[in-house]
Short mmCIF file of C-alpha atoms in Angstrom, two decimals:
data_model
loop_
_atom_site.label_atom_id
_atom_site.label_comp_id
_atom_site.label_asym_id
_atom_site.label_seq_id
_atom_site.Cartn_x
_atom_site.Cartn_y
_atom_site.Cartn_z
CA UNK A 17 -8.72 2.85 -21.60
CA UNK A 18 -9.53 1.85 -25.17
CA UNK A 19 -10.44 5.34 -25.77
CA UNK A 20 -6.67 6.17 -25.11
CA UNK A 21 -5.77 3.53 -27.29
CA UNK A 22 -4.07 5.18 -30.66
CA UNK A 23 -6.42 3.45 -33.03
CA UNK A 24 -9.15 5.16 -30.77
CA UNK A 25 -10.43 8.74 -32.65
CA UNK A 26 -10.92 10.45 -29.75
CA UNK A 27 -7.94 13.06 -28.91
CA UNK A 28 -9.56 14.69 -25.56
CA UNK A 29 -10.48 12.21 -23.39
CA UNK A 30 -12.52 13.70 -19.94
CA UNK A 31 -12.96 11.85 -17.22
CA UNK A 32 -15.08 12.99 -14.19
CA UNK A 33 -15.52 10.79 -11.31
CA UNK A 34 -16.05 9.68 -7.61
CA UNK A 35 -12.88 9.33 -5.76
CA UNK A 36 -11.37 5.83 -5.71
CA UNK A 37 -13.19 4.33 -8.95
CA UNK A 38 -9.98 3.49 -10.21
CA UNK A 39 -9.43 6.46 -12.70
CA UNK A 40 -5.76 7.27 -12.10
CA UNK A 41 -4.84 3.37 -12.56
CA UNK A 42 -6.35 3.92 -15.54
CA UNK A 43 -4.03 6.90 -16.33
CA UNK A 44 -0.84 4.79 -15.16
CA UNK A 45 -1.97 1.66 -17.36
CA UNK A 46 -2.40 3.95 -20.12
CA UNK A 47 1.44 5.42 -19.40
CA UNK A 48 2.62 1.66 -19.02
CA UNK A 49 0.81 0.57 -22.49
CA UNK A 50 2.40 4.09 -24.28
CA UNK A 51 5.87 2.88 -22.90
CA UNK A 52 5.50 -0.70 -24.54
CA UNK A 53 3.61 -0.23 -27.34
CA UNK A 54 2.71 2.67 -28.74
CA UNK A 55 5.82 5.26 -27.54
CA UNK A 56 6.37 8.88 -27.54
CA UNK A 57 6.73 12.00 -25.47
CA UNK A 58 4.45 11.88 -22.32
CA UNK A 59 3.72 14.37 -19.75
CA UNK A 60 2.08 13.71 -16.73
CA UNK A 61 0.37 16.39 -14.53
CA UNK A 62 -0.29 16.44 -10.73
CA UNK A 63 -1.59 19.40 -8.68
CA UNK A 64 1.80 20.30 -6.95
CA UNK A 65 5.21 18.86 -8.02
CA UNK A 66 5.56 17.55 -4.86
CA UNK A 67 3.03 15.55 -5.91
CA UNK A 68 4.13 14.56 -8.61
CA UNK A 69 7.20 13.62 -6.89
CA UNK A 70 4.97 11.16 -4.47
CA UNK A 71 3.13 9.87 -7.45
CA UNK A 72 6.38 8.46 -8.97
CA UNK A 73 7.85 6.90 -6.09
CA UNK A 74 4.50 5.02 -4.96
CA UNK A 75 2.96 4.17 -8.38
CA UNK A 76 5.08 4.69 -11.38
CA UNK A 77 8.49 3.20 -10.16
CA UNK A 78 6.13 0.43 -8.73
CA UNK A 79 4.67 0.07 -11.74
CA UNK A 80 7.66 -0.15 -13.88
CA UNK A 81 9.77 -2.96 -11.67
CA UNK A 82 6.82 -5.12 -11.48
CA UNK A 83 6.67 -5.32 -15.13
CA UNK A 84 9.10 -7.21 -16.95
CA UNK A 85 7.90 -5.45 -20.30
CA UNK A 86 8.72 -2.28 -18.63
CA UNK A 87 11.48 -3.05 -16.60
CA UNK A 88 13.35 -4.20 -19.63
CA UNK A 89 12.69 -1.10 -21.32
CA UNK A 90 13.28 2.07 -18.83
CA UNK A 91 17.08 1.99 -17.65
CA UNK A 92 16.86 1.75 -13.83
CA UNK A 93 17.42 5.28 -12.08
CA UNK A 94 21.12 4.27 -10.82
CA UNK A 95 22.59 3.31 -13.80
CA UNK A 96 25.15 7.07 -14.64
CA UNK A 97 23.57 7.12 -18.03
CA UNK A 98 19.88 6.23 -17.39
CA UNK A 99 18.14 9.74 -17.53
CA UNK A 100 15.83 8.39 -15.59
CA UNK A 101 15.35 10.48 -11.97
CA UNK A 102 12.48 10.91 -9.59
CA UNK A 103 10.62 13.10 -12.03
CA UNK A 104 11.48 11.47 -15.77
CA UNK A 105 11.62 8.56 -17.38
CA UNK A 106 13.56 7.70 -20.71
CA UNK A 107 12.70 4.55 -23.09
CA UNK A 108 12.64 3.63 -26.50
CA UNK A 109 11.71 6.07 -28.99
CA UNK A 110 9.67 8.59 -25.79
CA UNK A 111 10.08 10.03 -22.41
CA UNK A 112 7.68 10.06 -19.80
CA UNK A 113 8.21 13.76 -17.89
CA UNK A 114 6.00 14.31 -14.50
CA UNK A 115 5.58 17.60 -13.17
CA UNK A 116 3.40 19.75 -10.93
CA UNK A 117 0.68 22.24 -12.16
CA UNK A 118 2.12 24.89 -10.27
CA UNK A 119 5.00 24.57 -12.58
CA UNK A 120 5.32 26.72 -15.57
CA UNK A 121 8.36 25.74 -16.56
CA UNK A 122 7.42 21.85 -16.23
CA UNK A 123 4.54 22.87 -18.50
CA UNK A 124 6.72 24.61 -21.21
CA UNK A 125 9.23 22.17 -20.99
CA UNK A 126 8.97 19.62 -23.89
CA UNK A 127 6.92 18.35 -26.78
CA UNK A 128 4.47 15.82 -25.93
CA UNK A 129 2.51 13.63 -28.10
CA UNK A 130 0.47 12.00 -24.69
CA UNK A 131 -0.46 14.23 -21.57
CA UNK A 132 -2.19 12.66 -18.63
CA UNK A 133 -3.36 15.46 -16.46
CA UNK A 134 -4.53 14.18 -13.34
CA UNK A 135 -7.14 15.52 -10.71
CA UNK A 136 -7.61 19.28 -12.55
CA UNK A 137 -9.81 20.44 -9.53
CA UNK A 138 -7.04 20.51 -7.35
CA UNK A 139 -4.56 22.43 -10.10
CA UNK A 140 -3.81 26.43 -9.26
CA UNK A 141 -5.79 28.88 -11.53
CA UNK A 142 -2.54 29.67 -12.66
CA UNK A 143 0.89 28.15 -13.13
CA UNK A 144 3.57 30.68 -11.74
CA UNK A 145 1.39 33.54 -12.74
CA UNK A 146 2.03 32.10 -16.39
CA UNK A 147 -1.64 31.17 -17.28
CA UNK A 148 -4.53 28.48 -17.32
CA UNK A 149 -1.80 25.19 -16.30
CA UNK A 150 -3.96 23.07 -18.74
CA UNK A 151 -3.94 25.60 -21.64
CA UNK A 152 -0.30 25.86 -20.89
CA UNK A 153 0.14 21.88 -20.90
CA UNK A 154 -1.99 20.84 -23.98
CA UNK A 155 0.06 23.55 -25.89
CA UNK A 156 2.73 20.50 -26.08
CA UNK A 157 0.58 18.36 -28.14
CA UNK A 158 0.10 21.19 -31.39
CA UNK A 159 3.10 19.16 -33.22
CA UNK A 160 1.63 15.99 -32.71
CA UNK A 161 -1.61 16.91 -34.76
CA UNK A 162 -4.27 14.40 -34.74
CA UNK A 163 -1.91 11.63 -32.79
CA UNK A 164 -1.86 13.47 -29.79
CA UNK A 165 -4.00 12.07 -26.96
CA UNK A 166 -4.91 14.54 -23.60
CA UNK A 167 -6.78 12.61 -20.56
CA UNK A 168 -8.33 14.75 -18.09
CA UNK A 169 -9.74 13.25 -15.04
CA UNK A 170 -11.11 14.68 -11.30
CA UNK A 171 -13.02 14.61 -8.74
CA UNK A 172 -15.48 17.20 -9.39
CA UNK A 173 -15.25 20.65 -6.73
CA UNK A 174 -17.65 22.88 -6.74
CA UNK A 175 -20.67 23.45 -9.49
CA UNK A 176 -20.03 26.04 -11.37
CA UNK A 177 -16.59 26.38 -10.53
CA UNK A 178 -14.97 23.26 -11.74
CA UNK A 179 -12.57 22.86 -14.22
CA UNK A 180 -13.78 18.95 -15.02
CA UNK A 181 -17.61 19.73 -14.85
CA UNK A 182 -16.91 22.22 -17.47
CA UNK A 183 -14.60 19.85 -19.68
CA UNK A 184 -17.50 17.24 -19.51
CA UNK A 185 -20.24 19.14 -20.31
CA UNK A 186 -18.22 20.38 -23.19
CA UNK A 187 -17.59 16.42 -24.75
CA UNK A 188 -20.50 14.34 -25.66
CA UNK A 189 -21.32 13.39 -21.84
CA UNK A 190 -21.01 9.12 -21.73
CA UNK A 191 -22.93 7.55 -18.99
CA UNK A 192 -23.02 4.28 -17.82
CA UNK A 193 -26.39 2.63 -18.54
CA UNK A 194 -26.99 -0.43 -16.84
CA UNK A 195 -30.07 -2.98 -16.73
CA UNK A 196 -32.76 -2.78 -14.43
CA UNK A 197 -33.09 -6.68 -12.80
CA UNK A 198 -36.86 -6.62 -12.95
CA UNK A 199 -37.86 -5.04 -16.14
CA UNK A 200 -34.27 -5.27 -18.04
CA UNK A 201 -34.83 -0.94 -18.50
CA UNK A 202 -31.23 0.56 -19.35
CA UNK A 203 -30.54 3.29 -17.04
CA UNK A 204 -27.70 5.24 -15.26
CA UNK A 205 -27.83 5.53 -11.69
CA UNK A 206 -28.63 9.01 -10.14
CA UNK A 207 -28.02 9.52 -6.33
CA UNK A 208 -32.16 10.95 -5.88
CA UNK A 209 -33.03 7.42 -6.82
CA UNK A 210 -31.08 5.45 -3.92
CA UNK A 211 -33.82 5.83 -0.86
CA UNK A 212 -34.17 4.50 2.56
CA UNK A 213 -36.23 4.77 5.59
CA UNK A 214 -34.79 7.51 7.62
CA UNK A 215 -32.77 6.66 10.12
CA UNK A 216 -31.92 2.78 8.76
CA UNK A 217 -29.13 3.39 6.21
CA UNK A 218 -28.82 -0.41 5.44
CA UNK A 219 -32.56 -0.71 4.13
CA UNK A 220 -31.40 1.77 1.15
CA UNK A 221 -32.25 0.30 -2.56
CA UNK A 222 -32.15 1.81 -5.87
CA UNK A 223 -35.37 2.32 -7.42
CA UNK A 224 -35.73 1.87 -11.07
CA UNK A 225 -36.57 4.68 -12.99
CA UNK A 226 -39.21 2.33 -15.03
CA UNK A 227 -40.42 -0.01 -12.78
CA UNK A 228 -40.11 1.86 -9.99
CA UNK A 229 -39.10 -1.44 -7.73
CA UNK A 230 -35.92 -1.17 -4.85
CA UNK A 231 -33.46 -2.65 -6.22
CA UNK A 232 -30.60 -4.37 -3.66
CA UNK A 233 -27.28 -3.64 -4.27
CA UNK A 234 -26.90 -7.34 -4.23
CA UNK A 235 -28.12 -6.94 -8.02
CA UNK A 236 -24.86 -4.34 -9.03
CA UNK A 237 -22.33 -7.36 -10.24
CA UNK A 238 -24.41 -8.39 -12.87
CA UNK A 239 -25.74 -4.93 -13.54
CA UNK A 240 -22.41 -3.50 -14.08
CA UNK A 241 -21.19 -6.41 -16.72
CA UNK A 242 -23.74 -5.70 -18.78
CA UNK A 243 -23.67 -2.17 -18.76
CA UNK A 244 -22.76 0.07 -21.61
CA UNK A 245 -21.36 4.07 -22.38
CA UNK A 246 -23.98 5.94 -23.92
CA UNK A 247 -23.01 9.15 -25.32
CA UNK A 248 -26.16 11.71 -24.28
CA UNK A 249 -24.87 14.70 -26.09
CA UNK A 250 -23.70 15.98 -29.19
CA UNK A 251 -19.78 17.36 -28.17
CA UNK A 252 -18.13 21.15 -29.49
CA UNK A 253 -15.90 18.82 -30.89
CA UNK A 254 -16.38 15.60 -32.10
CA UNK A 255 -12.91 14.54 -31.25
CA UNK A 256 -13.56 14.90 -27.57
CA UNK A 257 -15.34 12.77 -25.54
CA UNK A 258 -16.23 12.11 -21.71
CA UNK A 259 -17.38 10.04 -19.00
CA UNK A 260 -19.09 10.07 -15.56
CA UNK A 261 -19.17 8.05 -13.27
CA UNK A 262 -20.17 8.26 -9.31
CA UNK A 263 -19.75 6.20 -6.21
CA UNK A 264 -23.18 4.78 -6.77
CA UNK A 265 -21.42 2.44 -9.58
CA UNK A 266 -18.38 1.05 -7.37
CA UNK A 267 -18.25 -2.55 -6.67
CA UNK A 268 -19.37 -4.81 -4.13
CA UNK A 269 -16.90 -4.73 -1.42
CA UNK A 270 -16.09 -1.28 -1.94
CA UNK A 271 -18.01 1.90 -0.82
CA UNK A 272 -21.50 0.78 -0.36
CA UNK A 273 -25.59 1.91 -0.86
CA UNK A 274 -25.56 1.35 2.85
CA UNK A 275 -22.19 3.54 3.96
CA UNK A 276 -23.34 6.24 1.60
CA UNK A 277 -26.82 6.76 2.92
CA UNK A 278 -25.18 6.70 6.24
CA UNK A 279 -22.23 9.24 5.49
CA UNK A 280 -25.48 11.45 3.67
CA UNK A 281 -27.44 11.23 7.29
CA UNK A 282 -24.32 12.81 9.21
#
């Protein structure tokens, strides 16, 4: 989220993750904070227009009435003069227009200085036989020169095949290093280093790469505030960047060491 910020450098922002670490609440803060403070034209991408559709009714509109800032400033979708439906939103000096990868002409249809394309695994190879839907999307940004901002974030598919592995390995590849408890050694966490005795899912640890002690997931609170991003290579383009991030990383109370060991057994 600061990367998105506009006094950030970055203008290719690649995000590939678990599902449910929080990525595309990321994407709709960053659409809420463009809206208050920093507006212009913003497009935002789902797999299907439908959707797209489902994304606005259960997280944008949400998102917008709950929040006086925004409330105030997007006209509410039953006012006559609004031009603001299911699938666009009008404010102060931008638009916010949501559309479907599937949808050339949603792709084509306006100049966009922000474009938030979410969960790029799932898009088509092609939008109505039109060509690559994220080619066709980040062709919006060209007038917007180095202002423009383009977030891409999925779950990753399959190896070798998918589109957000490739963007990733194309940036400069941040990781999230966190401290060891017992010898303080920065490291980020790699699924071959969670073990357990076969057959007992809840005795699984992480063992430290230096140290080589199980670590309990008891430990991740404090490991995760005082991690850091490391960059770990050097990107095509020094303007893009990305980060990674697995299940191994999400907090306590959400999916466990323990549930994961046990969903790996069956």
């Amino acid at each position: 989220m600061d990367a998105l910020s506009p006094g950030h450098p970055a203008q290719r922002i690649t995000f590939m993750k678990a599902a449910q670490v929080g990525a595309t609440e990321a994407g709709n803060n960053w659409i809420g904070f463009a809206i208050h403070q920093a507006p212009g034209p913003m497009l935002a991408v789902q797999p299907t227009v439908e959707l797209a559709k489902r994304n606005s009714r259960q997280r944008i509109d949400p998102l917008i009435d709950e929040s006086p800032e925004l409330r105030e400033r997007v006209k509410p979708a039953r006012s006559r003069d609004a031009g603001n439906t299911m699938l666009s939103k009008e404010f102060a000096g931008g638009i916010l227009i949501m559309t479907g990868a599937n949808s050339a002409v949603g792709l084509r249809s306006t100049p966009a200085r922000y474009i938030f394309l979410d969960e790029v695994d799932a898009y088509p190879a092609s939008a109505d036989e039109e060509g690559d839907p994220v080619t066709l999307a980040e062709a919006r940004t060209v007038t917007f020169g180095h202002r423009r901002k383009v977030f891409l974030v999925s779950t990753p598919t399959t190896r070798g095949l998918s589109r957000i592995e490739r963007e990733f390995e194309r940036s400069d590849q941040r990781r999230f290093f966190v401290p060891c408890p017992f010898c303080d050694h920065m490291q980020w966490l790699q699924w071959e280093r969670l073990r357990w005795e076969k057959g007992q899912p809840e005795s699984a640890a992480y063992h430290c790469e230096s140290c080589e002690e199980p670590i309990p997931e008891y430990h991740k609170t404090q490991m995760l505030a005082a991690g850091e991003w490391i960059a770990t290579a050097t990107p095509e383009d020094p303007r893009s960047i990305g980060f990674h991030l697995s299940s191994l990383y999400s907090p306590i109370g959400w999916l466990s060491w323990e549930e994961m060991a046990r969903q790996w057994e069956a």
